[in-house]
Short mmCIF file of C-alpha atoms (C1' of nucleotides) in Angstrom, two decimals:
data_model
loop_
_atom_site.label_atom_id
_atom_site.label_comp_id
_atom_site.label_asym_id
_atom_site.label_seq_id
_atom_site.Cartn_x
_atom_site.Cartn_y
_atom_site.Cartn_z
CA MET A 287 44.75 -10.01 173.06
CA SER A 288 41.71 -11.98 172.96
CA ASN A 289 41.46 -15.01 170.80
CA SER A 290 37.98 -16.29 171.59
CA VAL A 291 34.65 -14.91 170.38
CA SER A 292 33.17 -14.52 173.68
CA SER A 293 36.03 -13.79 175.94
CA GLY A 294 36.77 -10.00 175.29
CA PRO A 295 36.31 -6.92 173.64
CA SER A 296 36.48 -7.17 169.71
CA VAL A 297 35.82 -4.76 166.95
CA LEU A 298 32.56 -6.14 166.43
CA ASP A 299 31.60 -4.33 169.79
CA ALA A 300 33.19 -1.30 168.86
CA PRO A 301 30.15 1.12 168.73
CA VAL A 302 31.79 4.54 167.29
CA ALA A 303 33.53 5.19 164.06
CA HIS A 304 35.01 8.76 163.09
CA VAL A 305 35.48 9.47 159.51
CA ASP A 306 37.67 12.45 158.35
CA LEU A 307 38.21 13.61 154.89
CA ASP A 308 41.97 14.26 154.09
CA ALA A 309 42.89 17.93 153.28
CA PHE A 310 39.28 18.59 152.44
CA PHE A 311 38.90 21.94 150.92
CA ALA A 312 42.25 21.62 149.22
CA SER A 313 41.76 18.54 147.59
CA VAL A 314 38.31 19.87 146.16
CA GLU A 315 40.29 22.67 144.67
CA ILE A 316 42.73 20.37 142.98
CA LEU A 317 39.78 18.01 141.65
CA ASP A 318 38.29 21.14 140.12
CA ASP A 319 41.67 22.51 138.63
CA PRO A 320 43.96 19.39 137.78
CA SER A 321 46.80 21.80 136.96
CA LEU A 322 47.09 22.11 140.78
CA LEU A 323 48.03 18.50 141.29
CA GLY A 324 51.16 18.01 142.81
CA LYS A 325 51.47 21.63 143.87
CA ALA A 326 51.35 23.27 147.39
CA VAL A 327 47.87 24.39 147.75
CA ALA A 328 46.12 25.96 150.63
CA VAL A 329 42.51 27.36 150.92
CA GLY A 330 42.14 30.48 153.23
CA GLY A 331 42.69 34.09 153.52
CA GLY A 332 45.50 35.23 151.46
CA GLY A 333 46.01 38.71 152.95
CA GLU A 334 47.96 40.13 155.74
CA ARG A 335 45.13 38.90 158.06
CA GLY A 336 44.41 35.64 156.50
CA VAL A 337 44.86 32.04 158.07
CA VAL A 338 45.02 28.69 156.55
CA ALA A 339 41.97 26.70 156.58
CA SER A 340 43.23 23.73 154.56
CA ALA A 341 46.58 22.64 153.05
CA SER A 342 47.31 19.99 150.56
CA TYR A 343 49.83 17.22 151.62
CA GLU A 344 52.34 18.85 149.33
CA ALA A 345 52.04 22.19 151.38
CA ARG A 346 52.19 20.44 154.82
CA ARG A 347 55.68 18.94 153.74
CA TYR A 348 56.90 22.59 154.06
CA GLY A 349 55.28 22.75 157.32
CA VAL A 350 52.18 24.40 156.28
CA ARG A 351 49.26 23.58 158.73
CA SER A 352 45.56 24.57 159.29
CA ALA A 353 44.90 27.71 161.33
CA MET A 354 48.44 28.85 160.42
CA PRO A 355 48.58 32.84 159.24
CA SER A 356 49.26 32.88 155.81
CA VAL A 357 51.97 35.27 156.28
CA ILE A 358 53.74 32.32 158.04
CA ALA A 359 52.76 29.89 155.40
CA ARG A 360 53.97 31.85 152.61
CA ARG A 361 57.34 32.16 154.47
CA LEU A 362 57.63 28.49 154.84
CA CYS A 363 56.41 27.86 151.40
CA PRO A 364 57.19 30.69 149.15
CA ASP A 365 55.39 28.89 146.20
CA LEU A 366 52.24 28.28 148.00
CA ILE A 367 49.02 28.86 146.04
CA ILE A 368 46.34 30.15 148.61
CA LEU A 369 43.02 30.03 147.13
CA PRO A 370 40.11 31.94 148.56
CA GLY A 371 37.79 28.97 149.18
CA ARG A 372 34.52 28.24 147.47
CA PHE A 373 32.13 27.06 150.40
CA ASP A 374 29.30 26.16 148.10
CA ARG A 375 31.23 23.66 146.15
CA TYR A 376 32.59 22.03 149.58
CA GLU A 377 29.00 21.94 150.81
CA GLU A 378 28.13 19.90 147.72
CA TYR A 379 30.74 17.51 148.21
CA SER A 380 30.00 17.12 152.01
CA ARG A 381 26.39 16.39 150.92
CA ARG A 382 27.71 13.35 148.91
CA PHE A 383 30.03 12.29 151.42
CA HIS A 384 27.21 12.25 154.12
CA ALA A 385 25.21 10.33 151.51
CA ILE A 386 27.80 7.49 151.37
CA ILE A 387 27.77 7.47 155.26
CA ARG A 388 24.26 7.31 155.44
CA ASP A 389 24.27 4.07 153.32
CA LEU A 390 26.43 2.67 156.22
CA THR A 391 24.14 3.78 158.93
CA PRO A 392 21.47 6.68 159.39
CA GLU A 393 22.69 7.31 162.87
CA TYR A 394 25.65 9.61 162.28
CA GLU A 395 26.77 13.02 163.56
CA PRO A 396 28.57 15.60 161.23
CA VAL A 397 31.24 17.65 162.54
CA GLY A 398 31.95 20.47 160.25
CA LEU A 399 31.85 19.52 156.41
CA ASP A 400 34.48 16.88 156.37
CA GLU A 401 34.10 14.87 159.51
CA VAL A 402 31.47 12.60 160.79
CA PHE A 403 31.02 10.30 163.77
CA ALA A 404 29.07 7.14 163.08
CA ASP A 405 27.04 4.98 165.37
CA LEU A 406 28.10 1.38 164.75
CA ARG A 407 25.92 -0.53 166.75
CA SER A 408 23.24 -1.26 164.04
CA LEU A 409 26.04 -3.14 162.11
CA ARG A 410 26.71 -5.52 165.13
CA ARG A 411 23.11 -6.55 164.82
CA LEU A 412 23.65 -7.40 161.26
CA GLN A 413 27.02 -9.11 162.21
CA VAL A 414 28.81 -6.70 160.04
CA ASP A 415 32.70 -6.25 160.59
CA PRO A 416 33.31 -2.74 161.11
CA ILE A 417 36.62 -2.97 159.60
CA GLU A 418 35.42 -4.55 156.29
CA ALA A 419 32.72 -1.99 156.18
CA SER A 420 35.12 1.06 156.52
CA ARG A 421 37.39 -0.29 154.08
CA GLU A 422 34.30 -0.51 151.56
CA LEU A 423 33.47 3.01 152.77
CA ARG A 424 36.90 4.53 151.97
CA GLN A 425 36.68 2.56 148.43
CA ARG A 426 33.38 4.20 147.93
CA VAL A 427 34.61 7.70 148.84
CA ALA A 428 37.51 7.18 146.46
CA ASP A 429 35.50 5.95 143.60
CA GLU A 430 32.51 8.28 143.74
CA LEU A 431 34.04 11.49 145.30
CA SER A 432 37.92 11.17 144.26
CA LEU A 433 38.57 11.95 147.93
CA ARG A 434 40.42 10.00 150.55
CA CYS A 435 39.45 9.82 154.02
CA GLY A 436 40.79 8.04 157.34
CA VAL A 437 38.57 5.84 159.81
CA GLY A 438 38.97 5.47 163.28
CA ILE A 439 36.98 2.77 165.13
CA GLY A 440 36.84 2.40 168.85
CA ARG A 441 34.97 2.14 172.18
CA ASN A 442 33.75 5.75 172.33
CA LYS A 443 34.02 9.09 170.51
CA LEU A 444 37.45 9.88 172.19
CA PHE A 445 39.26 6.88 170.89
CA ALA A 446 37.51 6.97 167.31
CA LYS A 447 38.74 10.42 167.13
CA LEU A 448 42.22 9.76 168.00
CA ALA A 449 42.45 6.80 165.57
CA SER A 450 41.05 8.43 162.58
CA ARG A 451 43.98 10.92 162.85
CA ARG A 452 46.35 8.02 162.91
CA ALA A 453 44.73 6.28 160.15
CA LYS A 454 45.50 9.11 157.65
CA PRO A 455 48.64 10.03 155.87
CA ARG A 456 51.17 12.22 157.78
CA VAL A 457 54.56 14.13 157.16
CA GLU A 458 57.62 12.66 158.53
CA ASN A 459 60.97 14.39 157.99
CA GLY A 460 59.33 16.46 155.02
CA GLN A 461 58.29 13.13 153.64
CA LEU A 462 54.68 11.76 153.13
CA VAL A 463 53.99 8.60 154.89
CA GLU A 464 50.85 6.30 154.46
CA GLY A 465 48.50 5.60 157.11
CA PRO A 466 46.62 2.27 157.50
CA GLY A 467 43.37 4.13 156.31
CA VAL A 468 41.27 2.28 158.87
CA LEU A 469 42.50 1.82 162.56
CA TRP A 470 40.56 0.19 165.25
CA VAL A 471 41.72 0.87 168.77
CA SER A 472 42.13 -2.50 170.69
CA PRO A 473 42.21 -2.60 174.40
CA ALA A 474 45.94 -2.86 174.26
CA LEU A 475 46.10 0.28 172.14
CA GLU A 476 43.79 2.31 174.62
CA ALA A 477 46.17 1.62 177.32
CA GLN A 478 49.12 2.59 175.48
CA TRP A 479 47.47 5.76 174.12
CA LEU A 480 46.37 6.68 177.49
CA ASN A 481 50.02 6.29 179.00
CA GLU A 482 51.56 8.26 176.14
CA LEU A 483 49.20 10.85 174.95
CA GLU A 484 49.62 14.68 175.83
CA VAL A 485 46.47 16.32 177.46
CA ARG A 486 46.37 18.63 174.48
CA ALA A 487 45.20 15.83 172.07
CA LEU A 488 41.94 15.53 174.07
CA TRP A 489 38.98 16.96 172.54
CA GLY A 490 37.92 20.35 174.42
CA VAL A 491 41.51 20.88 175.65
CA GLY A 492 42.80 24.10 173.51
CA PRO A 493 45.64 26.29 174.34
CA ALA A 494 44.14 28.01 177.13
CA THR A 495 43.30 24.83 178.95
CA ALA A 496 46.65 23.09 178.11
CA ALA A 497 48.46 25.91 179.68
CA LYS A 498 46.71 25.93 182.88
CA LEU A 499 47.20 22.13 183.03
CA ASP A 500 50.86 22.62 182.43
CA GLN A 501 50.94 24.92 185.20
CA LEU A 502 49.74 22.24 187.36
CA GLY A 503 52.16 19.60 186.04
CA LEU A 504 49.74 18.00 184.28
CA ARG A 505 51.20 17.33 180.80
CA TYR A 506 50.12 13.96 179.85
CA VAL A 507 46.69 12.05 180.13
CA ARG A 508 48.36 9.73 182.70
CA ASP A 509 48.93 12.68 184.89
CA LEU A 510 45.31 13.62 184.94
CA ALA A 511 44.42 10.09 186.19
CA ARG A 512 46.31 10.96 189.65
CA VAL A 513 43.86 13.92 190.19
CA SER A 514 40.62 13.51 191.88
CA GLU A 515 37.51 14.69 189.88
CA ALA A 516 36.59 16.92 192.61
CA ASP A 517 39.96 18.83 192.18
CA LEU A 518 39.30 19.00 188.36
CA VAL A 519 36.00 20.24 188.87
CA HIS A 520 36.95 22.94 191.41
CA ARG A 521 39.81 24.25 189.05
CA PHE A 522 37.93 23.75 185.63
CA GLY A 523 34.32 24.12 186.37
CA THR A 524 31.61 21.23 186.22
CA ALA A 525 31.74 20.53 182.70
CA LEU A 526 35.33 20.58 181.55
CA GLY A 527 36.39 19.11 185.02
CA THR A 528 34.06 16.14 184.75
CA MET A 529 35.00 15.49 181.10
CA LEU A 530 38.76 15.60 181.84
CA ALA A 531 38.37 12.86 184.67
CA ALA A 532 36.50 10.75 182.36
CA TYR A 533 38.97 10.86 179.46
CA ALA A 534 41.70 10.17 181.79
CA GLN A 535 39.92 6.64 182.50
CA GLY A 536 39.50 6.29 178.69
CA GLU A 537 35.91 6.94 179.29
CA ASP A 538 33.79 9.36 177.03
CA PRO A 539 30.31 9.84 177.92
CA ARG A 540 29.44 11.81 174.72
CA GLY A 541 27.00 9.81 172.32
CA VAL A 542 26.76 10.04 168.62
CA VAL A 543 23.81 12.48 168.02
CA SER A 544 22.38 12.30 164.86
CA ASP A 545 19.68 14.95 164.97
CA ARG A 546 21.45 18.13 165.74
CA VAL A 547 19.73 21.49 164.63
CA ASN A 548 21.42 24.77 163.82
CA LYS A 549 21.18 27.08 167.00
CA SER A 550 22.56 30.10 165.54
CA VAL A 551 23.58 31.73 161.94
CA GLY A 552 26.22 34.30 161.51
CA HIS A 553 28.36 36.40 159.36
CA GLU A 554 31.60 38.35 160.35
CA GLU A 555 34.46 39.87 158.53
CA THR A 556 37.92 40.85 159.42
CA PHE A 557 38.86 44.03 157.48
CA ALA A 558 42.10 44.12 155.48
CA SER A 559 42.56 47.52 157.21
CA SER A 560 40.67 48.31 160.31
CA LEU A 561 37.66 50.76 160.47
CA SER A 562 37.23 53.57 162.73
CA SER A 563 34.18 55.67 161.73
CA ARG A 564 30.62 54.55 162.79
CA ASP A 565 29.45 55.38 159.29
CA GLU A 566 31.71 52.84 157.69
CA LEU A 567 30.72 50.34 160.37
CA ASN A 568 26.99 50.99 159.73
CA ALA A 569 27.36 50.28 156.12
CA VAL A 570 29.16 46.81 157.15
CA VAL A 571 26.13 46.12 159.43
CA GLU A 572 23.72 46.43 156.75
CA ARG A 573 25.90 44.15 154.49
CA HIS A 574 25.98 41.52 156.95
CA ALA A 575 22.61 41.71 158.18
CA ASP A 576 21.78 41.08 154.57
CA VAL A 577 23.75 38.04 154.43
CA VAL A 578 22.34 36.49 157.86
CA ALA A 579 18.81 37.38 156.88
CA ARG A 580 19.02 35.55 153.66
CA ALA A 581 20.64 32.61 155.37
CA LEU A 582 17.67 32.33 157.81
CA ARG A 583 15.21 32.79 154.99
CA ALA A 584 16.82 30.02 152.95
CA GLN A 585 16.28 27.39 155.92
CA GLY A 586 12.84 28.77 156.77
CA LEU A 587 14.13 30.25 160.32
CA VAL A 588 13.43 33.26 162.10
CA ALA A 589 15.72 34.57 165.01
CA ARG A 590 14.55 36.33 168.21
CA THR A 591 18.23 37.37 169.38
CA VAL A 592 20.43 39.26 167.41
CA THR A 593 24.35 39.69 168.83
CA LEU A 594 26.67 42.16 167.37
CA ILE A 595 30.41 41.41 167.81
CA VAL A 596 33.23 44.16 167.44
CA ARG A 597 36.92 43.24 167.63
CA PHE A 598 39.56 45.83 168.26
CA ASP A 599 42.90 45.95 166.96
CA ASP A 600 44.35 44.73 170.39
CA LEU A 601 42.20 41.56 169.62
CA THR A 602 39.84 42.31 172.65
CA SER A 603 36.12 41.74 171.67
CA VAL A 604 32.88 42.98 172.90
CA SER A 605 29.50 41.62 171.93
CA ARG A 606 25.96 43.32 172.56
CA SER A 607 22.89 41.10 172.12
CA GLN A 608 19.11 41.89 172.10
CA THR A 609 16.42 39.31 172.35
CA LEU A 610 12.91 40.21 171.03
CA ALA A 611 9.36 38.83 171.68
CA PHE A 612 9.20 37.99 167.99
CA GLY A 613 11.58 36.48 165.38
CA LEU A 614 13.30 38.20 162.43
CA ASP A 615 14.51 37.14 159.01
CA ASP A 616 14.17 40.52 157.33
CA GLU A 617 17.52 42.11 156.63
CA GLY A 618 15.94 45.81 157.49
CA ALA A 619 14.75 44.18 160.92
CA VAL A 620 18.06 42.57 161.62
CA SER A 621 20.05 45.70 160.71
CA ALA A 622 17.73 47.83 162.81
CA VAL A 623 18.68 46.09 165.88
CA ALA A 624 22.39 45.63 165.00
CA GLN A 625 22.83 49.27 164.35
CA ALA A 626 21.12 50.23 167.74
CA LEU A 627 23.33 47.78 169.42
CA LEU A 628 26.51 49.33 167.91
CA THR A 629 25.35 52.78 169.54
CA THR A 630 26.04 51.04 172.69
CA VAL A 631 29.55 50.23 171.96
CA THR A 632 32.40 52.68 172.96
CA LEU A 633 34.89 52.77 169.99
CA ALA A 634 37.91 52.90 172.05
CA GLY A 635 40.20 51.81 169.22
CA ALA A 636 40.03 50.79 165.42
CA VAL A 637 37.80 47.83 164.55
CA ARG A 638 39.31 44.83 162.79
CA LEU A 639 36.48 42.59 162.89
CA LEU A 640 32.51 43.04 162.84
CA GLY A 641 29.88 40.36 163.02
CA ILE A 642 26.35 39.52 163.42
CA HIS A 643 24.88 36.38 164.79
CA ALA A 644 21.28 35.42 164.99
CA SER A 645 19.98 33.04 167.59
CA SER A 646 16.88 31.93 169.34
CA LEU A 647 15.72 30.36 166.34
CA GLY A 648 12.49 28.99 165.39
CA ARG A 649 10.37 28.15 162.44
CA ARG A 650 9.22 30.84 160.30
CA ASP A 651 5.73 29.37 160.23
CA ASP A 652 5.51 29.54 163.91
CA ASN A 653 6.43 33.12 164.12
CA GLN A 654 4.06 35.54 166.11
CA LEU A 655 4.55 39.07 165.01
CA GLN A 656 2.61 40.58 167.98
CA LEU A 657 1.12 43.95 167.88
CA SER A 658 3.16 46.81 169.30
CA PHE A 659 2.34 47.93 172.81
CA GLY A 660 4.11 48.99 175.93
CA PHE A 661 7.25 50.66 174.43
CA GLU A 662 5.99 54.13 174.28
CA GLY A 663 7.72 55.14 177.44
CA LEU A 664 10.75 53.90 176.12
CA ALA A 665 10.66 55.88 172.87
CA ARG A 666 13.67 57.87 173.34
CA ASP A 667 15.79 54.49 173.87
CA PRO A 668 17.33 53.76 170.50
CA ARG A 669 17.19 49.99 171.16
CA ALA A 670 13.40 50.23 171.97
CA GLU A 671 13.05 52.56 168.57
CA ALA A 672 15.09 49.70 166.84
CA ILE A 673 12.57 46.96 168.27
CA GLU A 674 9.69 48.89 166.58
CA SER A 675 11.59 49.61 163.53
CA SER A 676 12.54 46.19 163.03
CA ARG A 677 9.06 44.72 163.60
CA SER A 678 7.70 47.33 161.11
CA SER A 679 10.43 46.25 158.65
CA GLN A 680 9.75 42.56 159.33
CA VAL A 681 5.98 42.98 158.53
CA ALA A 682 6.18 45.29 155.72
CA ASN A 683 8.72 43.38 153.74
CA GLU A 684 7.59 39.77 154.19
CA ALA A 685 5.93 39.41 150.88
CA LEU A 686 8.29 41.57 149.02
CA ARG A 687 11.28 39.53 150.21
CA ASP A 688 9.62 36.12 149.02
CA VAL A 689 9.53 37.51 145.52
CA VAL A 690 13.07 38.86 145.60
CA ASP A 691 14.45 35.75 146.94
CA GLU A 692 12.60 33.77 144.34
CA ILE A 693 13.91 35.88 141.55
CA ARG A 694 17.44 35.71 142.80
CA GLY A 695 16.99 31.94 143.37
CA ARG A 696 15.87 31.53 139.84
CA PHE A 697 18.17 34.08 137.83
CA GLY A 698 21.02 34.66 140.17
CA ARG A 699 21.72 37.36 143.17
CA HIS A 700 22.16 40.09 140.85
CA ALA A 701 18.87 39.70 139.05
CA VAL A 702 17.57 42.13 141.67
CA ALA A 703 19.82 44.95 142.82
CA SER A 704 17.71 46.05 145.75
CA ALA A 705 14.33 45.52 147.06
CA ARG A 706 13.61 49.13 146.94
CA ASP A 707 14.17 49.46 143.41
CA LEU A 708 10.98 47.22 142.88
CA GLY A 709 8.66 49.89 144.16
CA GLU A 710 9.59 52.45 141.54
CA ARG A 711 7.58 51.20 138.49
CA GLY A 712 5.68 48.41 140.06
CA VAL A 713 5.66 44.79 139.55
CA GLU A 714 3.36 41.70 139.82
CA VAL A 715 4.86 38.34 140.26
CA GLU A 716 3.33 34.91 140.87
CA THR A 717 5.15 33.04 143.51
CA GLN A 718 4.56 29.60 145.31
CA ARG A 719 3.14 32.00 148.15
CA GLY A 720 0.48 33.36 145.66
CA ARG A 721 0.19 36.25 143.34
CA HIS A 722 1.79 39.65 144.73
CA ALA A 723 1.45 43.21 142.95
CA PHE A 724 3.93 45.70 144.00
CA GLY A 725 3.19 49.31 143.22
CA PRO A 726 5.07 52.59 143.61
CA GLU A 727 2.81 53.62 146.62
CA SER A 728 2.76 50.48 148.62
CA THR A 729 5.43 48.04 149.67
CA ARG A 730 2.77 45.26 150.15
CA GLU A 731 -0.41 44.30 148.46
CA ARG A 732 -2.35 41.09 148.04
"C1'" DT B 1135 54.69 33.61 164.02
"C1'" DC B 1136 50.50 36.22 165.08
"C1'" DT B 1137 46.18 34.59 164.33
"C1'" DG B 1138 39.60 33.65 159.59
"C1'" DG B 1139 34.87 32.27 159.49
"C1'" DG B 1140 31.66 28.90 160.16
"C1'" DG B 1141 29.60 27.28 164.42
"C1'" DT B 1142 28.90 24.78 169.69
"C1'" DC B 1143 29.03 24.88 174.54
"C1'" DC B 1144 29.93 26.71 179.29
"C1'" DT B 1145 30.01 30.05 183.13
"C1'" DA B 1146 28.56 33.85 185.94
"C1'" DG B 1147 25.50 37.33 187.31
"C1'" DG B 1148 21.01 39.52 187.24
"C1'" DA B 1149 16.05 40.05 186.57
"C1'" DC B 1150 12.13 37.98 187.52
"C1'" DC B 1151 8.32 34.52 188.83
"C1'" DC B 1152 6.54 31.69 192.20
"C1'" DT C 1298 10.44 44.33 207.79
"C1'" DC C 1299 13.79 41.47 205.97
"C1'" DT C 1300 14.23 37.42 203.96
"C1'" DG C 1301 14.30 31.55 201.41
"C1'" DG C 1302 15.18 28.86 197.22
"C1'" DG C 1303 14.30 26.95 192.97
"C1'" DG C 1304 13.57 27.71 187.88
"C1'" DT C 1305 13.87 30.35 183.63
"C1'" DC C 1306 15.46 33.90 180.72
"C1'" DC C 1307 18.86 37.19 179.15
"C1'" DT C 1308 23.42 39.07 178.69
"C1'" DA C 1309 28.52 39.08 178.12
"C1'" DG C 1310 32.54 36.85 177.73
"C1'" DG C 1311 35.54 33.02 176.77
"C1'" DA C 1312 37.11 28.51 175.45
"C1'" DC C 1313 37.09 25.20 171.86
"C1'" DC C 1314 35.96 22.62 167.23
"C1'" DC C 1315 36.98 22.10 162.10
#
DNA sequence: TCTGGGGTCCTAGGACCC
DNA sequence: TCTGGGGTCCTAGGACCC
């Protein structure tokens, strides 16, 4: 270990921190309902096909883990309380968490709702000790959110992430063991971890890649170091191969990216019991299109690509997608495209999941709803018809949707049952976008 | 033990343009 | 007549993250 300020790496030079909230969803539920305190609590799907998204430490003592099927979790812990999850609430906590991080540095990258990578280089310029700053951060999270978190500090994302995991409490022989809370990966620790770690611990190595590596006799990170980068690239492709080669040397070229923007919006549902009829599936498409379109509008976005995902009982999935020349944020438009895509899927078996995703996102203000031409020759093609149908729906409903969204935003989602109902008597509403009158004969007047 | 729902990124092939 | 190579976009599928 270095004992001179100038002679070696010190925590003052560590450029990356990873901050990870403990048992986030479950902790929020316990905060909102103190009667749950000290009990085995999980958030996730409670049904036959549900999985655990988050588990309290009390539940973890029984072996309950994230991503575990709820059926198994209940078997391990019969008293387990499984809650469905309130994501609006978690997002609220997440925003407050991010606000605290922002006081440390504006250069941070969220990973899901409960984790961030933070770029610490601005601290170095201010001669702030990252360990001290991290302790203060944990204190603020505890004081202001009543939540706990672990902080890992390292030379790059790889080590920062590995360290935050070890900074947190863990279950050992059914007992909860406290972690240090903040952990810096010194050069000595780096060397030790690279020697001891299994490849499965690396970011980007999941079950499939781990199994493939295992077949090659590569179970530990130190084994990877014996293989050439060219060999890894040949076997795992350019992206993964070069990453694995870098990780084996303790290198991680990924930087902290603080300005990520959403690239897709989607909604999917696994059914309690699988569906077989196209009518039922079309009804689900309409419901999902509603959710996706509303999410797009809430963010002021339109999507040029609509993707339909169908998963069958044997867990095989197929997807169909369609990219349009113009963007959509109308439920009727999204639904028309998705239903046309569904007609191209052969229903070989019962369907356990149906999803709709919207991508190729752009700002709504930039959307060009071009005039329709050139599709006449394809009029018998259901997908071409759907494009036309979605375009008219998009155009016709633009103003109407604004009104419905505004009413729902003000008075709740159930204030308006359906956009169609508005047309029966006729209404006139003042919105931020101007005054709109809707009569029984027209869908849009200005 | 049998696998959710929100996402991101990668790969490979084909179409199309220059 | 048979043929290039690079770039971009789209589609389908898969792996991975929390």
